[in-house]
Amino acid sequence: PCKFGRKYKYNGLTYIVSWSKKKEITCYANAFKMKKVNIPGKMLEHAYVAKKRVEQDPSCWKSNTVIVVDTSGSMRESDVWGASSRLNAVWLCVALDFIAHRLESGNAGPYDVISVVFMGEQGHTAIKLAPTTWQLYNNIVDQYNNRNLMAKGHGFYIPSLKIAQKILTCNKSSSCALSLIFMSDGRPSDLSSKDSILESVEALGKKFG
């Protein structure tokens, strides 16, 4: 029981129904549980050395990825299996697919740097040039479990694009692969036309050939 009626869990969903059990009040997906990994001391030492090198010598970078995350109000929707909201589903994807899987498969390491930028009226850099390590994974798990970020407001593309451009162009090395990833569920909230956003993306693409 809960204060709104009766609560039932079935097939990954939680249902709230009336006391008479004749009316569904709401339902939502049950959140997938993520646990932090235990990092041995030797691995921590190697990660620390790599982090210092990444900060001091951009020529050692193998890749530079910026992930732009939509944090607008629509990301509160609970329609993704295994996640309590669309925004939490983003954290799951980043932690499990983009960090853990690539570390375990050997497709990424500490010289592959990752930044996370939140959409908003001004845009906000949540993670900047972080090496791909299990420490970063644990950081994302903390964000996910503690639900430090709430989805609200509007999703503006252009401010976050400008931030992403600065991050992607901070390393001039031709041997550093560049990636820009947008994780959004809807249309831009920018007052400017869709053409302006496309022009911004095209201009950014031309800079990198």
C-alpha atoms as a printed R data frame, in Angstrom:
    type eleno elety resid chain resno       x      y       z
1   ATOM     1    CA   PRO     A     1   0.000  0.000   0.000
2   ATOM     2    CA   CYS     A     2   0.940  3.655  -0.475
3   ATOM     3    CA   LYS     A     3  -0.858  6.908   0.289
4   ATOM     4    CA   PHE     A     4  -2.383  6.996  -3.204
5   ATOM     5    CA   GLY     A     5  -3.651  3.434  -3.281
6   ATOM     6    CA   ARG     A     6  -2.075  0.038  -3.821
7   ATOM     7    CA   LYS     A     7   1.338 -0.554  -5.366
8   ATOM     8    CA   TYR     A     8   2.230 -3.537  -7.561
9   ATOM     9    CA   LYS     A     9   5.387 -4.456  -9.442
10  ATOM    10    CA   TYR     A    10   5.242 -6.481 -12.623
11  ATOM    11    CA   ASN     A    11   7.625 -7.054 -15.533
12  ATOM    12    CA   GLY     A    12   9.920 -4.138 -14.688
13  ATOM    13    CA   LEU     A    13   7.115 -1.669 -13.981
14  ATOM    14    CA   THR     A    14   5.520 -0.325 -10.812
15  ATOM    15    CA   TYR     A    15   1.770  0.271 -10.944
16  ATOM    16    CA   ILE     A    16  -0.242  2.448  -8.554
17  ATOM    17    CA   VAL     A    17  -3.936  1.547  -8.580
18  ATOM    18    CA   SER     A    18  -6.921  2.753  -6.589
19  ATOM    19    CA   TRP     A    19  -7.852  1.078  -3.314
20  ATOM    20    CA   SER     A    20 -10.659 -0.710  -5.127
21  ATOM    21    CA   LYS     A    21  -8.109 -2.015  -7.695
22  ATOM    22    CA   LYS     A    22 -10.430 -0.874 -10.483
23  ATOM    23    CA   LYS     A    23  -8.493  2.179 -11.671
24  ATOM    24    CA   GLU     A    24  -4.840  2.673 -12.578
25  ATOM    25    CA   ILE     A    25  -3.509  5.943 -11.184
26  ATOM    26    CA   THR     A    26  -0.022  5.838 -12.681
27  ATOM    27    CA   CYS     A    27   2.842  3.555 -13.573
28  ATOM    28    CA   TYR     A    28   6.571  3.971 -13.997
29  ATOM    29    CA   ALA     A    29   9.615  1.913 -14.950
30  ATOM    30    CA   ASN     A    30  11.690  0.401 -12.161
31  ATOM    31    CA   ALA     A    31  15.194  1.822 -12.200
32  ATOM    32    CA   PHE     A    32  18.074 -0.447 -13.124
33  ATOM    33    CA   LYS     A    33  20.541 -0.794 -10.254
34  ATOM    34    CA   MET     A    34  24.124  0.277 -10.936
35  ATOM    35    CA   LYS     A    35  27.011 -0.395  -8.576
36  ATOM    36    CA   LYS     A    36  30.396  1.240  -8.450
37  ATOM    37    CA   VAL     A    37  33.409 -0.941  -9.182
38  ATOM    38    CA   ASN     A    38  36.236 -1.548  -6.762
39  ATOM    39    CA   ILE     A    39  39.438 -0.074  -8.207
40  ATOM    40    CA   PRO     A    40  42.742 -1.679  -7.113
41  ATOM    41    CA   GLY     A    41  45.491  0.616  -5.872
42  ATOM    42    CA   LYS     A    42  47.792 -0.161  -8.795
43  ATOM    43    CA   MET     A    43  45.075  0.788 -11.268
44  ATOM    44    CA   LEU     A    44  44.479  4.037  -9.380
45  ATOM    45    CA   GLU     A    45  48.181  4.863  -9.650
46  ATOM    46    CA   HIS     A    46  48.214  4.232 -13.404
47  ATOM    47    CA   ALA     A    47  45.066  6.313 -13.846
48  ATOM    48    CA   TYR     A    48  46.582  9.196 -11.857
49  ATOM    49    CA   VAL     A    49  49.723  9.199 -13.995
50  ATOM    50    CA   ALA     A    50  47.626  9.072 -17.188
51  ATOM    51    CA   LYS     A    51  45.413 11.929 -15.977
52  ATOM    52    CA   LYS     A    52  48.430 14.142 -15.362
53  ATOM    53    CA   ARG     A    53  49.808 13.331 -18.802
54  ATOM    54    CA   VAL     A    54  46.447 14.072 -20.447
55  ATOM    55    CA   GLU     A    55  46.390 17.483 -18.724
56  ATOM    56    CA   GLN     A    56  49.963 18.368 -19.671
57  ATOM    57    CA   ASP     A    57  50.416 16.760 -23.088
58  ATOM    58    CA   PRO     A    58  47.415 16.838 -25.484
59  ATOM    59    CA   SER     A    59  49.507 15.073 -28.135
60  ATOM    60    CA   CYS     A    60  49.017 11.811 -26.210
61  ATOM    61    CA   TRP     A    61  45.235 11.916 -26.638
62  ATOM    62    CA   LYS     A    62  43.805  9.183 -28.829
63  ATOM    63    CA   SER     A    63  40.291 10.622 -28.992
64  ATOM    64    CA   ASN     A    64  38.262 13.584 -27.778
65  ATOM    65    CA   THR     A    65  34.517 13.002 -27.349
66  ATOM    66    CA   VAL     A    66  31.848 15.504 -26.313
67  ATOM    67    CA   ILE     A    67  28.458 14.132 -25.255
68  ATOM    68    CA   VAL     A    68  25.700 16.756 -25.239
69  ATOM    69    CA   VAL     A    69  22.806 15.747 -22.986
70  ATOM    70    CA   ASP     A    70  19.279 17.121 -23.180
71  ATOM    71    CA   THR     A    71  18.131 18.025 -19.649
72  ATOM    72    CA   SER     A    72  14.821 19.633 -20.625
73  ATOM    73    CA   GLY     A    73  11.560 18.862 -18.851
74  ATOM    74    CA   SER     A    74  10.517 16.172 -21.324
75  ATOM    75    CA   MET     A    75  13.482 14.057 -20.153
76  ATOM    76    CA   ARG     A    76  11.496 13.389 -16.955
77  ATOM    77    CA   GLU     A    77   9.250 11.018 -18.877
78  ATOM    78    CA   SER     A    78   9.344  7.437 -17.610
79  ATOM    79    CA   ASP     A    79   9.038  5.465 -20.826
80  ATOM    80    CA   VAL     A    80  12.427  3.751 -21.139
81  ATOM    81    CA   TRP     A    81  12.660  0.182 -19.883
82  ATOM    82    CA   GLY     A    82  15.058 -0.188 -16.955
83  ATOM    83    CA   ALA     A    83  15.255  3.550 -16.187
84  ATOM    84    CA   SER     A    84  13.082  5.779 -14.031
85  ATOM    85    CA   SER     A    85  13.335  8.587 -16.597
86  ATOM    86    CA   ARG     A    86  14.768  9.353 -20.024
87  ATOM    87    CA   LEU     A    87  17.557 11.325 -18.362
88  ATOM    88    CA   ASN     A    88  18.512  8.380 -16.156
89  ATOM    89    CA   ALA     A    89  18.532  6.227 -19.287
90  ATOM    90    CA   VAL     A    90  21.193  8.570 -20.679
91  ATOM    91    CA   TRP     A    91  23.408  7.979 -17.617
92  ATOM    92    CA   LEU     A    92  22.912  4.231 -18.031
93  ATOM    93    CA   CYS     A    93  23.959  4.406 -21.667
94  ATOM    94    CA   VAL     A    94  27.015  6.563 -20.982
95  ATOM    95    CA   ALA     A    95  28.188  4.464 -18.016
96  ATOM    96    CA   LEU     A    96  27.518  0.969 -19.336
97  ATOM    97    CA   ASP     A    97  27.885  1.316 -23.100
98  ATOM    98    CA   PHE     A    98  30.270  4.190 -23.652
99  ATOM    99    CA   ILE     A    99  32.586  3.708 -20.678
100 ATOM   100    CA   ALA     A   100  32.392  0.209 -19.119
101 ATOM   101    CA   HIS     A   101  31.948 -1.756 -22.344
102 ATOM   102    CA   ARG     A   102  34.749  0.085 -24.121
103 ATOM   103    CA   LEU     A   103  37.106 -0.335 -21.168
104 ATOM   104    CA   GLU     A   104  36.359 -4.052 -20.888
105 ATOM   105    CA   SER     A   105  36.764 -4.622 -24.626
106 ATOM   106    CA   GLY     A   106  39.995 -2.623 -24.802
107 ATOM   107    CA   ASN     A   107  38.484 -0.109 -27.236
108 ATOM   108    CA   ALA     A   108  39.107  2.835 -24.901
109 ATOM   109    CA   GLY     A   109  41.523  3.857 -22.179
110 ATOM   110    CA   PRO     A   110  42.772  6.856 -20.205
111 ATOM   111    CA   TYR     A   111  44.021  8.647 -23.329
112 ATOM   112    CA   ASP     A   112  40.480  8.770 -24.716
113 ATOM   113    CA   VAL     A   113  39.007 11.885 -23.108
114 ATOM   114    CA   ILE     A   114  35.304 12.508 -22.546
115 ATOM   115    CA   SER     A   115  33.328 15.671 -21.827
116 ATOM   116    CA   VAL     A   116  29.632 15.948 -20.944
117 ATOM   117    CA   VAL     A   117  27.738 19.148 -21.717
118 ATOM   118    CA   PHE     A   118  24.172 19.799 -20.523
119 ATOM   119    CA   MET     A   119  21.753 21.681 -22.731
120 ATOM   120    CA   GLY     A   120  20.211 24.848 -21.338
121 ATOM   121    CA   GLU     A   121  19.838 28.560 -21.957
122 ATOM   122    CA   GLN     A   122  23.588 28.966 -21.409
123 ATOM   123    CA   GLY     A   123  24.790 25.375 -21.576
124 ATOM   124    CA   HIS     A   124  26.826 23.788 -18.788
125 ATOM   125    CA   THR     A   125  29.949 21.627 -18.815
126 ATOM   126    CA   ALA     A   126  29.380 18.845 -16.284
127 ATOM   127    CA   ILE     A   127  32.493 16.799 -17.103
128 ATOM   128    CA   LYS     A   128  35.438 18.234 -19.004
129 ATOM   129    CA   LEU     A   129  38.243 16.294 -20.691
130 ATOM   130    CA   ALA     A   130  38.072 13.348 -18.298
131 ATOM   131    CA   PRO     A   131  40.133 10.243 -19.145
132 ATOM   132    CA   THR     A   132  38.105  7.107 -19.830
133 ATOM   133    CA   THR     A   133  38.745  5.206 -16.603
134 ATOM   134    CA   TRP     A   134  36.816  3.289 -13.971
135 ATOM   135    CA   GLN     A   135  36.963  6.423 -11.816
136 ATOM   136    CA   LEU     A   136  34.909  8.212 -14.459
137 ATOM   137    CA   TYR     A   137  32.523  5.258 -14.529
138 ATOM   138    CA   ASN     A   138  32.069  5.496 -10.749
139 ATOM   139    CA   ASN     A   139  31.469  9.234 -11.072
140 ATOM   140    CA   ILE     A   140  28.652  8.613 -13.539
141 ATOM   141    CA   VAL     A   141  27.211  5.879 -11.288
142 ATOM   142    CA   ASP     A   142  27.112  8.388  -8.420
143 ATOM   143    CA   GLN     A   143  25.283 10.891 -10.633
144 ATOM   144    CA   TYR     A   144  22.794  8.193 -11.575
145 ATOM   145    CA   ASN     A   145  22.208  6.776  -8.083
146 ATOM   146    CA   ASN     A   146  22.030 10.139  -6.312
147 ATOM   147    CA   ARG     A   147  19.905 11.727  -9.034
148 ATOM   148    CA   ASN     A   148  21.845 14.966  -8.685
149 ATOM   149    CA   LEU     A   149  20.530 16.304 -11.982
150 ATOM   150    CA   MET     A   150  16.850 17.083 -12.476
151 ATOM   151    CA   ALA     A   151  15.292 17.384 -15.922
152 ATOM   152    CA   LYS     A   152  13.661 20.788 -16.261
153 ATOM   153    CA   GLY     A   153  13.319 23.826 -18.493
154 ATOM   154    CA   HIS     A   154  14.081 23.916 -22.211
155 ATOM   155    CA   GLY     A   155  16.657 22.221 -24.432
156 ATOM   156    CA   PHE     A   156  18.712 24.781 -26.348
157 ATOM   157    CA   TYR     A   157  21.112 23.374 -28.926
158 ATOM   158    CA   ILE     A   158  23.208 26.359 -30.023
159 ATOM   159    CA   PRO     A   159  24.725 27.298 -26.606
160 ATOM   160    CA   SER     A   160  25.813 23.698 -26.049
161 ATOM   161    CA   LEU     A   161  27.163 23.511 -29.601
162 ATOM   162    CA   LYS     A   162  29.395 26.520 -28.911
163 ATOM   163    CA   ILE     A   163  30.750 24.873 -25.757
164 ATOM   164    CA   ALA     A   164  31.309 21.586 -27.604
165 ATOM   165    CA   GLN     A   165  33.209 23.415 -30.352
166 ATOM   166    CA   LYS     A   166  35.615 24.977 -27.836
167 ATOM   167    CA   ILE     A   167  36.288 21.595 -26.247
168 ATOM   168    CA   LEU     A   168  36.760 19.793 -29.560
169 ATOM   169    CA   THR     A   169  39.149 22.449 -30.894
170 ATOM   170    CA   CYS     A   170  41.342 22.622 -27.768
171 ATOM   171    CA   ASN     A   171  43.581 19.881 -29.189
172 ATOM   172    CA   LYS     A   172  45.086 20.571 -32.617
173 ATOM   173    CA   SER     A   173  46.711 17.146 -33.006
174 ATOM   174    CA   SER     A   174  45.711 15.410 -36.246
175 ATOM   175    CA   SER     A   175  46.080 12.004 -34.581
176 ATOM   176    CA   CYS     A   176  43.259 12.707 -32.088
177 ATOM   177    CA   ALA     A   177  39.895 11.344 -33.265
178 ATOM   178    CA   LEU     A   178  36.944 13.665 -32.608
179 ATOM   179    CA   SER     A   179  33.350 12.746 -31.780
180 ATOM   180    CA   LEU     A   180  30.270 14.829 -31.007
181 ATOM   181    CA   ILE     A   181  27.238 12.968 -29.653
182 ATOM   182    CA   PHE     A   182  23.796 14.463 -28.981
183 ATOM   183    CA   MET     A   183  21.416 12.598 -26.658
184 ATOM   184    CA   SER     A   184  18.028 14.274 -26.936
185 ATOM   185    CA   ASP     A   185  14.385 13.274 -27.177
186 ATOM   186    CA   GLY     A   186  12.865 16.163 -29.067
187 ATOM   187    CA   ARG     A   187  13.009 19.318 -31.127
188 ATOM   188    CA   PRO     A   188  15.322 22.219 -30.172
189 ATOM   189    CA   SER     A   189  13.952 24.988 -27.972
190 ATOM   190    CA   ASP     A   190  16.133 27.623 -29.653
191 ATOM   191    CA   LEU     A   191  14.223 30.668 -30.873
192 ATOM   192    CA   SER     A   192  16.376 30.716 -33.995
193 ATOM   193    CA   SER     A   193  15.286 28.665 -36.963
194 ATOM   194    CA   LYS     A   194  16.188 25.041 -37.540
195 ATOM   195    CA   ASP     A   195  18.339 26.240 -40.452
196 ATOM   196    CA   SER     A   196  20.549 28.191 -38.025
197 ATOM   197    CA   ILE     A   197  21.202 25.051 -36.002
198 ATOM   198    CA   LEU     A   198  22.008 23.080 -39.141
199 ATOM   199    CA   GLU     A   199  24.366 25.841 -40.265
200 ATOM   200    CA   SER     A   200  26.138 25.717 -36.886
201 ATOM   201    CA   VAL     A   201  26.581 21.954 -37.149
202 ATOM   202    CA   GLU     A   202  27.805 22.211 -40.751
203 ATOM   203    CA   ALA     A   203  30.294 24.931 -39.833
204 ATOM   204    CA   LEU     A   204  31.597 22.789 -36.996
205 ATOM   205    CA   GLY     A   205  31.927 19.800 -39.320
206 ATOM   206    CA   LYS     A   206  33.856 21.809 -41.916
207 ATOM   207    CA   LYS     A   207  36.437 22.783 -39.300
208 ATOM   208    CA   PHE     A   208  37.349 19.128 -38.943
209 ATOM   209    CA   GLY     A   209  37.162 18.263 -42.625
